[in-house]
mmCIF file of C-alpha atoms (C1' of nucleotides) in Angstrom:
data_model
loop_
_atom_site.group_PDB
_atom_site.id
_atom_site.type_symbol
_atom_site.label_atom_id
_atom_site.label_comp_id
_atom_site.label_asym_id
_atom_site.label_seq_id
_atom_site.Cartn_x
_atom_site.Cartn_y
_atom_site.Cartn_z
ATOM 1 C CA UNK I 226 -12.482 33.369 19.903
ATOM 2 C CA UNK I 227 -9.472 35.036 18.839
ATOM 3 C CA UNK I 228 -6.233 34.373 16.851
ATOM 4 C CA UNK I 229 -3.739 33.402 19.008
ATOM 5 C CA UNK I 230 -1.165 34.979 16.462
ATOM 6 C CA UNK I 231 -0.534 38.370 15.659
ATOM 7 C CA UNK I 232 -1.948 38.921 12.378
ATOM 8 C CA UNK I 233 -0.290 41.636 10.644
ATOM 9 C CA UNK I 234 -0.353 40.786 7.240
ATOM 10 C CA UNK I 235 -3.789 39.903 7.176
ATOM 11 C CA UNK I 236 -5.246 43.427 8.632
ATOM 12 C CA UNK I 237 -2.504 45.710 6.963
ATOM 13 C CA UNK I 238 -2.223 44.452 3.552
ATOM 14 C CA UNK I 239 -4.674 41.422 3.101
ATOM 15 C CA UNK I 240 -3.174 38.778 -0.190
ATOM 16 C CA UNK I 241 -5.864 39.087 -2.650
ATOM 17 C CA UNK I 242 -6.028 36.484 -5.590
ATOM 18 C CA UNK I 243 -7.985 36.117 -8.360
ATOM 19 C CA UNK I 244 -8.206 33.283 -11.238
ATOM 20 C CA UNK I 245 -5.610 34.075 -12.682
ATOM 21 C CA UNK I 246 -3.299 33.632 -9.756
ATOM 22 C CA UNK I 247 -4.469 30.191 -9.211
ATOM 23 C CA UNK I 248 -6.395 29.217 -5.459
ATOM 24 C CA UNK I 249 -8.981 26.951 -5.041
ATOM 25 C CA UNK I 250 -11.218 25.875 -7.644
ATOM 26 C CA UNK I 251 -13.903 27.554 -5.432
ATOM 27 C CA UNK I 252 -12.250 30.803 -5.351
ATOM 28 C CA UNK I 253 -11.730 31.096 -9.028
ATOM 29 C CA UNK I 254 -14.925 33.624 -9.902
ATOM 30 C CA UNK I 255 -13.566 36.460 -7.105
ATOM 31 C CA UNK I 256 -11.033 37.566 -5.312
ATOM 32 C CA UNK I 257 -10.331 35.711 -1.997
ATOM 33 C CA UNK I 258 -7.965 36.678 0.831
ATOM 34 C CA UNK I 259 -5.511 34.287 2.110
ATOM 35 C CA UNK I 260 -3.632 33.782 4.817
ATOM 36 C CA UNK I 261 -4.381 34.108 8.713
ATOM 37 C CA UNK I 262 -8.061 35.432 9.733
ATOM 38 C CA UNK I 263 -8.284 38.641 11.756
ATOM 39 C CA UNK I 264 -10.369 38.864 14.734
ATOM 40 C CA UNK I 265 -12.930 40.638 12.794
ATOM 41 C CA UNK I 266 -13.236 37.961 10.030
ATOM 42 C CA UNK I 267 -13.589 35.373 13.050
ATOM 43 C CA UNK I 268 -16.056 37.285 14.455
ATOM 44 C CA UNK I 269 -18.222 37.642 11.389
ATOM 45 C CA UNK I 270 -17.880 33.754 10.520
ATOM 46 C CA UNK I 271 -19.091 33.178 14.429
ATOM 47 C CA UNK I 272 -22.164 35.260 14.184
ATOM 48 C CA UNK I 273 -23.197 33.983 10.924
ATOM 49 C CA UNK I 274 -22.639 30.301 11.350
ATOM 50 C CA UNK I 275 -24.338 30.878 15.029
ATOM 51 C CA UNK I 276 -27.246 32.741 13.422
ATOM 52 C CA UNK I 277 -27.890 30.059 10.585
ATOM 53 C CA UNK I 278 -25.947 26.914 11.190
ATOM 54 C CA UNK I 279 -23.310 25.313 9.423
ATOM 55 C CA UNK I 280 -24.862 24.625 5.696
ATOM 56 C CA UNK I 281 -23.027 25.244 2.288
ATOM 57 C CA UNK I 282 -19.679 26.348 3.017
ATOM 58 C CA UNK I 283 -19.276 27.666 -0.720
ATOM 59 C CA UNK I 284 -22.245 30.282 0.235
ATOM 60 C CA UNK I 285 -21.200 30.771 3.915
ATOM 61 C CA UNK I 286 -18.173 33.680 2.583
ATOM 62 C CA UNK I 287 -21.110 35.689 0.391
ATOM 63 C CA UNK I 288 -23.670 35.646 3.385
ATOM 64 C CA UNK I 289 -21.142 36.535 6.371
ATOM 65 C CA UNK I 290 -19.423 39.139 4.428
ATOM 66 C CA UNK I 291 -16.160 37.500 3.687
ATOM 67 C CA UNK I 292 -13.520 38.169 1.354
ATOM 68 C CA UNK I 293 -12.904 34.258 1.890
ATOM 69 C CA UNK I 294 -13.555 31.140 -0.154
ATOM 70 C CA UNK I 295 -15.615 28.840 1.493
ATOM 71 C CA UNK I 296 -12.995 25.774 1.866
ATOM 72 C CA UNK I 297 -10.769 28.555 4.318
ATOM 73 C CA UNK I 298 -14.122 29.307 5.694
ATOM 74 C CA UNK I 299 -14.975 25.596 6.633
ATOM 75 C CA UNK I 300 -10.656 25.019 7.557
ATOM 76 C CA UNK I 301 -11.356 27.828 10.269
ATOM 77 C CA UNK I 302 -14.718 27.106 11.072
ATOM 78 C CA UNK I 303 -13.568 22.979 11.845
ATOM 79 C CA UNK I 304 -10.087 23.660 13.231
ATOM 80 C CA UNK I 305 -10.217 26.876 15.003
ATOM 81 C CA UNK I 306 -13.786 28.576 15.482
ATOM 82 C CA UNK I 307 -15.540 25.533 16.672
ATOM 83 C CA UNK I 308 -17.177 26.026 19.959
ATOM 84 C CA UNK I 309 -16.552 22.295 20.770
ATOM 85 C CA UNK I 310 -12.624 22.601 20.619
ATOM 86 C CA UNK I 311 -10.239 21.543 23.341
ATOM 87 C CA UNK I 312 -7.649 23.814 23.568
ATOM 88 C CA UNK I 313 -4.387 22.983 24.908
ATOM 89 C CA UNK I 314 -1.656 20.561 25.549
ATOM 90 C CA UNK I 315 -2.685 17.011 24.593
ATOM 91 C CA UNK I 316 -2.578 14.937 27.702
ATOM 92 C CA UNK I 317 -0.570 11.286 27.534
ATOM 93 C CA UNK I 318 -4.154 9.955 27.586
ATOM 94 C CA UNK I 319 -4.579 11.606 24.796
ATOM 95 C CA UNK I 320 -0.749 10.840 23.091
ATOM 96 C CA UNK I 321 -1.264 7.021 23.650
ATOM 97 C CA UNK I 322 -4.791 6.963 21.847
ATOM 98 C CA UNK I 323 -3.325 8.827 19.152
ATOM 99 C CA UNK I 324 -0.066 6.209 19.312
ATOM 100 C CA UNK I 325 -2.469 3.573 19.817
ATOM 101 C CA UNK I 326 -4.842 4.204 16.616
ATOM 102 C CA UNK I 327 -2.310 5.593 14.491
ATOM 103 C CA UNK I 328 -0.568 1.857 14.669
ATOM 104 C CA UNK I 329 -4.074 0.746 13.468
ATOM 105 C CA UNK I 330 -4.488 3.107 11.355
ATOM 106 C CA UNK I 331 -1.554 5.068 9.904
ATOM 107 C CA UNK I 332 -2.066 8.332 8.921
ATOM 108 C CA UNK I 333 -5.454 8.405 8.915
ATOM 109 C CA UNK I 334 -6.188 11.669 10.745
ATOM 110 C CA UNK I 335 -9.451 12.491 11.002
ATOM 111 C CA UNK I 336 -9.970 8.888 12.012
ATOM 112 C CA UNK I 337 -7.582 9.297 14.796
ATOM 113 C CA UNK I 338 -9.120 12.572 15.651
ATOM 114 C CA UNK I 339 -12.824 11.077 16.173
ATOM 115 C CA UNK I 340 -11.062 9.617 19.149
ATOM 116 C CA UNK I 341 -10.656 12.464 20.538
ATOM 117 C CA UNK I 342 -13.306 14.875 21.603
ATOM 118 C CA UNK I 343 -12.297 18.410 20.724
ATOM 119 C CA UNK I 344 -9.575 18.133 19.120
ATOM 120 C CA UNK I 345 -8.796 18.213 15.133
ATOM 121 C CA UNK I 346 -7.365 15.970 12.524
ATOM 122 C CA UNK I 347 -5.098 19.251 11.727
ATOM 123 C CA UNK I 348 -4.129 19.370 15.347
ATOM 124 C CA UNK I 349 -3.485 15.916 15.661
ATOM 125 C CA UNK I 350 -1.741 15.673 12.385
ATOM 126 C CA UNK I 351 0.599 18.342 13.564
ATOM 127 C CA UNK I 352 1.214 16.910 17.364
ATOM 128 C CA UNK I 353 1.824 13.929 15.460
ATOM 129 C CA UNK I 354 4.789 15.632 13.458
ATOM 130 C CA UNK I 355 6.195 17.824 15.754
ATOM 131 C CA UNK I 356 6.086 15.730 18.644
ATOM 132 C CA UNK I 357 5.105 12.184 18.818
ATOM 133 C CA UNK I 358 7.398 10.546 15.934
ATOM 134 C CA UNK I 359 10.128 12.303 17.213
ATOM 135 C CA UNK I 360 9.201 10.569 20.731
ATOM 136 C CA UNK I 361 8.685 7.497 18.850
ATOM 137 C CA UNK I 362 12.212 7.604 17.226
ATOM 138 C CA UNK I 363 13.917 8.343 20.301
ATOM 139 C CA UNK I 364 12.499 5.469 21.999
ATOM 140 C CA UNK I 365 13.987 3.635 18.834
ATOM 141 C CA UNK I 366 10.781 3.024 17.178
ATOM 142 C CA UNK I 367 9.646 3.888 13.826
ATOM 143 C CA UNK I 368 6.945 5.966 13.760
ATOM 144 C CA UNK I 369 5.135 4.813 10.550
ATOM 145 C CA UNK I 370 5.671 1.090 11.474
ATOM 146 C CA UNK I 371 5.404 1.094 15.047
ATOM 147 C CA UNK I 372 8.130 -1.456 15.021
ATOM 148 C CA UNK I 373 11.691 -1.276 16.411
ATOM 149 C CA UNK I 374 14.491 0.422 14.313
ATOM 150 C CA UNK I 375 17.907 -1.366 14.822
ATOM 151 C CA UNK I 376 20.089 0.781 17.131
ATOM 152 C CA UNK I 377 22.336 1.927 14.614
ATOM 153 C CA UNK I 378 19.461 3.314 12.370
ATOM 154 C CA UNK I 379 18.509 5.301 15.499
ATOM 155 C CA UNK I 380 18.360 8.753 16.004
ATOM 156 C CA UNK I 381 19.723 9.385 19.628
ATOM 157 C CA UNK I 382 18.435 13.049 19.826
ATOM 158 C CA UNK I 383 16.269 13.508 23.185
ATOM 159 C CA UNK I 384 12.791 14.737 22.733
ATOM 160 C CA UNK I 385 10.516 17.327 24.841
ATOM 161 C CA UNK I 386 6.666 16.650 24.109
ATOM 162 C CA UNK I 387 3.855 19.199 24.666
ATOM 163 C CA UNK I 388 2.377 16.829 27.144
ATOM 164 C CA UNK I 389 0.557 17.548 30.387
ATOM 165 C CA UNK I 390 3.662 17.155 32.305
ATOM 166 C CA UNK I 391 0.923 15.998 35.376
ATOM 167 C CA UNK I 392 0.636 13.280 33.228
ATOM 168 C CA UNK I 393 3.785 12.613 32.069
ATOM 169 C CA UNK I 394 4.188 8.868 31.648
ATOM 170 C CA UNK I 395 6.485 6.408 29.084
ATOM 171 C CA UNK I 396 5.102 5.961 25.869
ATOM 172 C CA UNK I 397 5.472 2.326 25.013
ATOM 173 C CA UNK I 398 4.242 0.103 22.724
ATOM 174 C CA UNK I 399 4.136 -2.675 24.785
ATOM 175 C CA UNK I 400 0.620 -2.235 26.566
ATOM 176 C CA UNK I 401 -1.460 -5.145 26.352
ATOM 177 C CA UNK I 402 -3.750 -3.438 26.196
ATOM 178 C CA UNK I 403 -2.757 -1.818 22.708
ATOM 179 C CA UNK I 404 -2.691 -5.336 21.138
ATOM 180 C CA UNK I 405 -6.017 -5.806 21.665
ATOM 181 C CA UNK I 406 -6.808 -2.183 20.215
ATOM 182 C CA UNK I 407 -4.978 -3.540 17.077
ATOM 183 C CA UNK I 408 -7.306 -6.946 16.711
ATOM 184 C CA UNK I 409 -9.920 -4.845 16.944
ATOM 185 C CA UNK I 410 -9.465 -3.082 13.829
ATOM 186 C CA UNK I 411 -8.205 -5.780 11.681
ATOM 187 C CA UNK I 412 -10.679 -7.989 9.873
ATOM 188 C CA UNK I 413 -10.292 -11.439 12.119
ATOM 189 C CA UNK I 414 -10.476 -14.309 9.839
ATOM 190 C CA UNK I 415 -10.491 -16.889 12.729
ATOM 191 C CA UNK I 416 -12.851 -16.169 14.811
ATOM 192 C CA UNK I 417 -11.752 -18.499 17.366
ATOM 193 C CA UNK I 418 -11.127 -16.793 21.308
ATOM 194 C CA UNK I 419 -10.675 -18.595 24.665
ATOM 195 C CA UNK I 420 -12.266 -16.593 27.435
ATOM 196 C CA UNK I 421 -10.351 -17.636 30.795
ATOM 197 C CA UNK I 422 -13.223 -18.903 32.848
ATOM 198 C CA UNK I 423 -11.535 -17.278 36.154
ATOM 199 C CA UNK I 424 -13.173 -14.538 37.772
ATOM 200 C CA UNK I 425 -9.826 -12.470 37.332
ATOM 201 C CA UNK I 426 -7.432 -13.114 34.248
ATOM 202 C CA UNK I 427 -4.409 -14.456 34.431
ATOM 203 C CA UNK I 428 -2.621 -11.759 32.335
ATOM 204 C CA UNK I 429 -2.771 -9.485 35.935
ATOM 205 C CA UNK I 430 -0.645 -11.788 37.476
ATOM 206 C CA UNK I 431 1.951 -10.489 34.729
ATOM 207 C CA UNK I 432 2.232 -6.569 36.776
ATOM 208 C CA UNK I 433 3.387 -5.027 33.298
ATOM 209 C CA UNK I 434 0.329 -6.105 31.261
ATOM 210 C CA UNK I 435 -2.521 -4.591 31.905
ATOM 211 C CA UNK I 436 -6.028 -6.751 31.420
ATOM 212 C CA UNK I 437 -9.538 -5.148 31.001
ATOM 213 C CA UNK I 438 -12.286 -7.289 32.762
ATOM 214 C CA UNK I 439 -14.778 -5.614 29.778
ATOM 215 C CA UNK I 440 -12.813 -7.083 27.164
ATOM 216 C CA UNK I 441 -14.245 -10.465 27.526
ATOM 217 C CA UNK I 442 -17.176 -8.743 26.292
ATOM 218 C CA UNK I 443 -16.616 -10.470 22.984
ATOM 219 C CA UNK I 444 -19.569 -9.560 21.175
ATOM 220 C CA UNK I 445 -18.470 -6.127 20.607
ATOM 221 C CA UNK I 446 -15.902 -7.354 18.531
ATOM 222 C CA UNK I 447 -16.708 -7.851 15.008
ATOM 223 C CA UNK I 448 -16.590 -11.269 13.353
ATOM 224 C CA UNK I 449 -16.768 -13.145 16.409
ATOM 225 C CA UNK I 450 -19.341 -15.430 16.627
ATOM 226 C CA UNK I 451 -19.484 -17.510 19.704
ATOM 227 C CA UNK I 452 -17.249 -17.509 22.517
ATOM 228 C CA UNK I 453 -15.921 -21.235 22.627
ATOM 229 C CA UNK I 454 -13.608 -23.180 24.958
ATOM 230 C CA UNK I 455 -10.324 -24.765 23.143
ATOM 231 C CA UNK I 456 -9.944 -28.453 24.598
ATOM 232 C CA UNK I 457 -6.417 -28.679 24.732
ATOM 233 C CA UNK I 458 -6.516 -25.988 27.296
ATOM 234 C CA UNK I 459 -7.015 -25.762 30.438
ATOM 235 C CA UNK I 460 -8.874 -22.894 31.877
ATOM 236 C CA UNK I 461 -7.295 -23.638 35.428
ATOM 237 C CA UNK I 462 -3.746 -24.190 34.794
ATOM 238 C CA UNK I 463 -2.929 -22.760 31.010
ATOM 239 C CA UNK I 464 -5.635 -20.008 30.248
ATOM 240 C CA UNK I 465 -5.340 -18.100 27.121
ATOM 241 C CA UNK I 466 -7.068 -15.930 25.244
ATOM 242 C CA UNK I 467 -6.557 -16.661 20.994
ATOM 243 C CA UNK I 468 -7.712 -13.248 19.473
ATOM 244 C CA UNK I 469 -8.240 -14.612 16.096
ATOM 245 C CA UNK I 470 -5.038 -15.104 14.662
ATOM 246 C CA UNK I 471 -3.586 -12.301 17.227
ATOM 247 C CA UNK I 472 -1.357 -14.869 19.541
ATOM 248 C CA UNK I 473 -1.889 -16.960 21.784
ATOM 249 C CA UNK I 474 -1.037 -15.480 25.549
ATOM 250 C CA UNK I 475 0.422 -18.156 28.089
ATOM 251 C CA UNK I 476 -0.247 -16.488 31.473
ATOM 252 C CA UNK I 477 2.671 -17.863 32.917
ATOM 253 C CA UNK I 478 5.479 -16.145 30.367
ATOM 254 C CA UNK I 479 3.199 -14.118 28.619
ATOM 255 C CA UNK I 480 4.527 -15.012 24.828
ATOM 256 C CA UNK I 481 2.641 -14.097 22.144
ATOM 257 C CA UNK I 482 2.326 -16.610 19.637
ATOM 258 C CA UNK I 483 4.332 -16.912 16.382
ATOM 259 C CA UNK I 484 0.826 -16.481 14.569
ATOM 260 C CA UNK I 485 0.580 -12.934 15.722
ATOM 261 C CA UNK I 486 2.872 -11.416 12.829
ATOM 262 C CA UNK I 487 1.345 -13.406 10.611
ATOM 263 C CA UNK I 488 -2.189 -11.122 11.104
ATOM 264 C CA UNK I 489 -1.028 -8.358 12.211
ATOM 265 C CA UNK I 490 1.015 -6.176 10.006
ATOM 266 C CA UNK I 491 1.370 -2.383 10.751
ATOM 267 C CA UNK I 492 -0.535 -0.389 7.646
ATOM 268 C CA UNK I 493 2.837 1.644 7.398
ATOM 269 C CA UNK I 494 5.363 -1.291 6.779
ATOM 270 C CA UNK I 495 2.774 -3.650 4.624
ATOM 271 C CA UNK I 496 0.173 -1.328 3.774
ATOM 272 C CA UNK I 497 -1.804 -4.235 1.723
ATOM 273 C CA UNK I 498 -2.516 -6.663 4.431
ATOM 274 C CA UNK I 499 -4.603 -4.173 6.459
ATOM 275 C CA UNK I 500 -8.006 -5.037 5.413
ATOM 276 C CA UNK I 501 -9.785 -2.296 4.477
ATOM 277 C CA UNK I 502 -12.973 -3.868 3.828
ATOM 278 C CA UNK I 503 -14.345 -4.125 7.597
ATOM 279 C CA UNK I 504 -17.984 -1.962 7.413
ATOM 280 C CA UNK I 505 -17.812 1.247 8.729
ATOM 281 C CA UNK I 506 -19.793 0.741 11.108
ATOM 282 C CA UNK I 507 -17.926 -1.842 12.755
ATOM 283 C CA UNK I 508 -14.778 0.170 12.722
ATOM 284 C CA UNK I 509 -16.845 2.958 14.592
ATOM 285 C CA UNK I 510 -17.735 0.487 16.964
ATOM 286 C CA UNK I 511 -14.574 -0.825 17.564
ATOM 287 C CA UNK I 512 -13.101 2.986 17.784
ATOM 288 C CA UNK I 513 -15.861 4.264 20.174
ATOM 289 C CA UNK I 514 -14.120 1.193 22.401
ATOM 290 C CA UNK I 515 -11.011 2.612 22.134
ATOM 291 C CA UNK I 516 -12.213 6.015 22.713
ATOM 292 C CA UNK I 517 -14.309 4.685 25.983
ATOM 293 C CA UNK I 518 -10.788 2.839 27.029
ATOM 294 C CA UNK I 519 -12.820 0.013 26.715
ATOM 295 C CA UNK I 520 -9.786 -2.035 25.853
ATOM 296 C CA UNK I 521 -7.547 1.059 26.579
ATOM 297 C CA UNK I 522 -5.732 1.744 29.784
ATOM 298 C CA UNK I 523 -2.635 3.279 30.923
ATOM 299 C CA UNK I 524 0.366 1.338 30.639
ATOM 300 C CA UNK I 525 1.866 -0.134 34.211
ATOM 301 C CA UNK I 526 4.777 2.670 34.065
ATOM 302 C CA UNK I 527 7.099 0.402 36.070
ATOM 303 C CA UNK I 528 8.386 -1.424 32.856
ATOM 304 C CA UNK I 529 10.542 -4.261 34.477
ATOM 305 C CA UNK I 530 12.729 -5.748 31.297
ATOM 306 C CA UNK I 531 13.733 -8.713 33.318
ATOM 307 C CA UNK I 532 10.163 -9.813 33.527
ATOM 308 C CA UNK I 533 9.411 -8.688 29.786
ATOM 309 C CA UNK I 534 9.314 -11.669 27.559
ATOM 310 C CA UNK I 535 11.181 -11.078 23.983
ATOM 311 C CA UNK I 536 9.216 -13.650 22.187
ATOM 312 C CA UNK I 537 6.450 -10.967 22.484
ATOM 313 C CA UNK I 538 8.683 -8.270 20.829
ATOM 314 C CA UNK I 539 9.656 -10.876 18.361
ATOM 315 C CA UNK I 540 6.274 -11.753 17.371
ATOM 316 C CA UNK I 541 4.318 -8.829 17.511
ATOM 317 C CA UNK I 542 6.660 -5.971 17.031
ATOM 318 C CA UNK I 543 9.116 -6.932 15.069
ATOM 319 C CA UNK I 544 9.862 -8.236 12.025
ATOM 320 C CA UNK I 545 12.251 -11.665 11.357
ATOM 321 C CA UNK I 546 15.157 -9.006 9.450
ATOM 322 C CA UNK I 547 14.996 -6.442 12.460
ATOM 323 C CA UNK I 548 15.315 -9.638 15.022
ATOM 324 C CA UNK I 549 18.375 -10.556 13.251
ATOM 325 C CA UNK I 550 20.025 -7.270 13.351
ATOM 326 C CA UNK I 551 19.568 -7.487 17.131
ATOM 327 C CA UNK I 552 22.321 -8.695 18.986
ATOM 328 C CA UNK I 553 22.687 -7.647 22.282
ATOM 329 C CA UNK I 554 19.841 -6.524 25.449
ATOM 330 C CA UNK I 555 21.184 -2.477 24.329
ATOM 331 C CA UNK I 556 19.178 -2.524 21.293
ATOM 332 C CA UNK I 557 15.951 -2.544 24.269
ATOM 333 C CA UNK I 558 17.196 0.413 26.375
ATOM 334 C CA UNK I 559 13.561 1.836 26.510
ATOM 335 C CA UNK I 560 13.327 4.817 27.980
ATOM 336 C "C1'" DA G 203 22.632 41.739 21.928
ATOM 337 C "C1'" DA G 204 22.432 40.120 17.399
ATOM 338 C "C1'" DA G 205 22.290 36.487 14.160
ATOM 339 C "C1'" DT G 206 21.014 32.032 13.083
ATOM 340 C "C1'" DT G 207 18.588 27.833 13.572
ATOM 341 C "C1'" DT G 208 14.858 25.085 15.031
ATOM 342 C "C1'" DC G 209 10.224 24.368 16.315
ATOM 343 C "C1'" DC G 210 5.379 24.843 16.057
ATOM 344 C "C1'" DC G 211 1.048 25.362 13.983
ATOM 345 C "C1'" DA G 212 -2.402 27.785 11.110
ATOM 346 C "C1'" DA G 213 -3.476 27.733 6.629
ATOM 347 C "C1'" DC G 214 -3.029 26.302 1.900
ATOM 348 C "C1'" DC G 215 -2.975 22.910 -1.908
ATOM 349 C "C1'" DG G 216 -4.470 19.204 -4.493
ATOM 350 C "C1'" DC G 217 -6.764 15.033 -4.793
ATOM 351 C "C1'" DA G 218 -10.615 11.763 -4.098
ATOM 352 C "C1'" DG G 219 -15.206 10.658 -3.179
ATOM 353 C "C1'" DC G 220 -19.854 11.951 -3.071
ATOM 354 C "C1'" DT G 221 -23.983 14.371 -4.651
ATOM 355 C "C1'" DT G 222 -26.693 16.853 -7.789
ATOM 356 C "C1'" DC G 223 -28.296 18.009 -12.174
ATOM 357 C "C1'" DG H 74 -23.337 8.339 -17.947
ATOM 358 C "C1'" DG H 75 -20.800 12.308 -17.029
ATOM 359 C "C1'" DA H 76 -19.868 17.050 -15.916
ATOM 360 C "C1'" DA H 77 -19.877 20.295 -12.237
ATOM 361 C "C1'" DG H 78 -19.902 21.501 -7.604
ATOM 362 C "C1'" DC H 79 -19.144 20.458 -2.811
ATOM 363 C "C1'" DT H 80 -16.943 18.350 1.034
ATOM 364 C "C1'" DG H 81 -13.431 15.874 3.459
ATOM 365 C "C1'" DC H 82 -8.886 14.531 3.946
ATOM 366 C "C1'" DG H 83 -3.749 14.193 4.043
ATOM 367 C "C1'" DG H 84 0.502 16.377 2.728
ATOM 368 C "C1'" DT H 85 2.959 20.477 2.658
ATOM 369 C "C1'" DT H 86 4.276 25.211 3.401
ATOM 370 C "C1'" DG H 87 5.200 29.757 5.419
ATOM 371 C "C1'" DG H 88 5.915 32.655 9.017
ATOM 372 C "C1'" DG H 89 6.215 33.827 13.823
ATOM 373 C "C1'" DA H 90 8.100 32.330 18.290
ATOM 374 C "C1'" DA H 91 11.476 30.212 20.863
ATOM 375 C "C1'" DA H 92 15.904 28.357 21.430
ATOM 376 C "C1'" DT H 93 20.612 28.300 20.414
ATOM 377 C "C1'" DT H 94 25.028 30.046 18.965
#
DNA sequence: AAATTTCCCAACCGCAGCTTC
DNA sequence: GGAAGCTGCGGTTGGGAAATT
């Protein structure tokens, strides 16, 4: 593996600094260079980690033969050097997990890169920045909050991703799908969910919302119980699935439920109702679904706003201030 | 063609949490 | 218990490439 950038600096006149010009805290007892790595330092941090495995990264610079300290060593190792890496464009598979978690989320990187193989919470973090909020804001949506910006906060500037243009698809945040990604995250405190008893949900009669048969697999989710019917439902006529606190979903307008907002609020805009207390290891379980598009799939790309209910925006996406400031259909030109 | 601006991304910085002694 | 060291993470920066003027 080689640097994909001309390193001049680094093999000419390599930055040396000491303790008294400051570094890491690791670096302070001898001189480390900075900046990018030559092929040659690549190579040696390759054939060393290869010939002993990845250990102590403060001894890793002594034993290879580096003039580095062993936090750049580790940086390159994790974000560059790794054999596991997927190079490349990120695919809109890959954009709308990232979308998709980071609304969970925020800007938890390294969380949002463990759902996706090969790639880095530097690389995400910076695809992120450079590409995806700017998407985000040109569709009119803020990027830390997920939520609709009122059209005269918007920027109007158009934005070219890095994305697979093979799989080049509208970014919105209106995939069913991505609600359910959100309740999965977020500590339920009502366990209470109606599983429509037909063999195929209602939801697919709705062409723009897109239902997972494998999501009435319940007991992946944490803090659900039991599966239990709700009597003042009917399974035949009125199905609907109440994702603890997340909204109930009519099948036959597909509104979300005034209750949803009161659960779900993005980490960005009210940063103290995202519980942060879930175990671990039901987050990881809960990601790895995500990851497996257990409860993720594409968005139906033929968004049709005369069949898109705006009680859904209201309750899910946006918040009662931003609904007032809309006053007219052009504050939802998507796309 | 040259100058300037913008974009992209590798690498750095500093902090927090964990482990060891 | 706490100091020191290590690791992981998120924010930021710097410089080269690409785009624009």
């Amino acid at each position: 593996m080689i640097n994909t950038k001309p390193n001049s600096s680094a093999e000419e006149e390599p930055l040396m600094i000491s303790e008294k010009m400051g570094g890491h805290r690791c670096c302070t007892k001898q001189k480390v260079k900075r900046g990018l790595w030559s092929p040659e330092e690549d190579e040696k941090l390759v054939t060393y980690i290869t010939a002993h495995g990845l250990g102590s990264w403060s001894s890793v610079p002594k034993f290879a033969g580096l003039q580095r300290c062993g936090k750049s060593c580790r940086l390159r190792w994790i974000n560059y050097l790794r054999p596991d890496l997927k190079r490349g464009t990120f695919t809109s598979e890959e954009e709308q997990i990232i979308i998709d978690v980071h609304r969970i989320v925020g800007n938890k990187w390294a969380q949002i890169a463990k759902h996706l193989p090969g790639r880095t919470d530097n690389e995400v973090k910076n695809f992120w920045n450079s590409c995806i909020k700017k998407k985000l804001m040109s569709q009119g949506l803020d990027p830390n909050t997920h939520n609709l910006i009122p059209s005269h906060q918007r920027a109007s500037k158009k934005v070219a991703c890095n994305v697979s243009p093979n799989h080049q698809q509208p970014n919105s945040v209106f995939t069913l799908n991505s609600q359910f990604t959100d309740v999965s995250t977020f500590e339920m405190k009502t366990p209470i969910i109606t599983v429509p008893e037909t063999d195929q949900p209602p939801l697919l009669q709705n062409p723009n919302l897109v239902w997972n048969q494998s999501f009435t697999d319940f007991s992946s989710f944490p803090h659900v119980s039991s599966v239990e019917s709700t009597p003042n439902i009917s399974s035949s006529s009125s199905s609907s699935v109440n994702l603890s606190g997340f909204g109930v979903l009519n099948h036959e307008n597909c509104v979300w439920g005034a209750n949803t907002l009161e659960s779900f609020e993005a980490p960005g805009l009210e940063g103290e109702q995202y519980t942060l207390t879930q175990p671990q290891q039901e987050k990881d379980k809960v990601s790895e679904m995500v990851t497996n598009k257990v409860i993720h799939q594409p968005m139906d790309t033929s968004f049709d706003g005369s069949s898109f209910d705006l009680g859904f925006v209201d309750s899910s996406l946006m918040s009662d201030i931003m609904y007032d400031e809309l006053s007219s259909m052009d504050d939802f030109a998507w796309n």
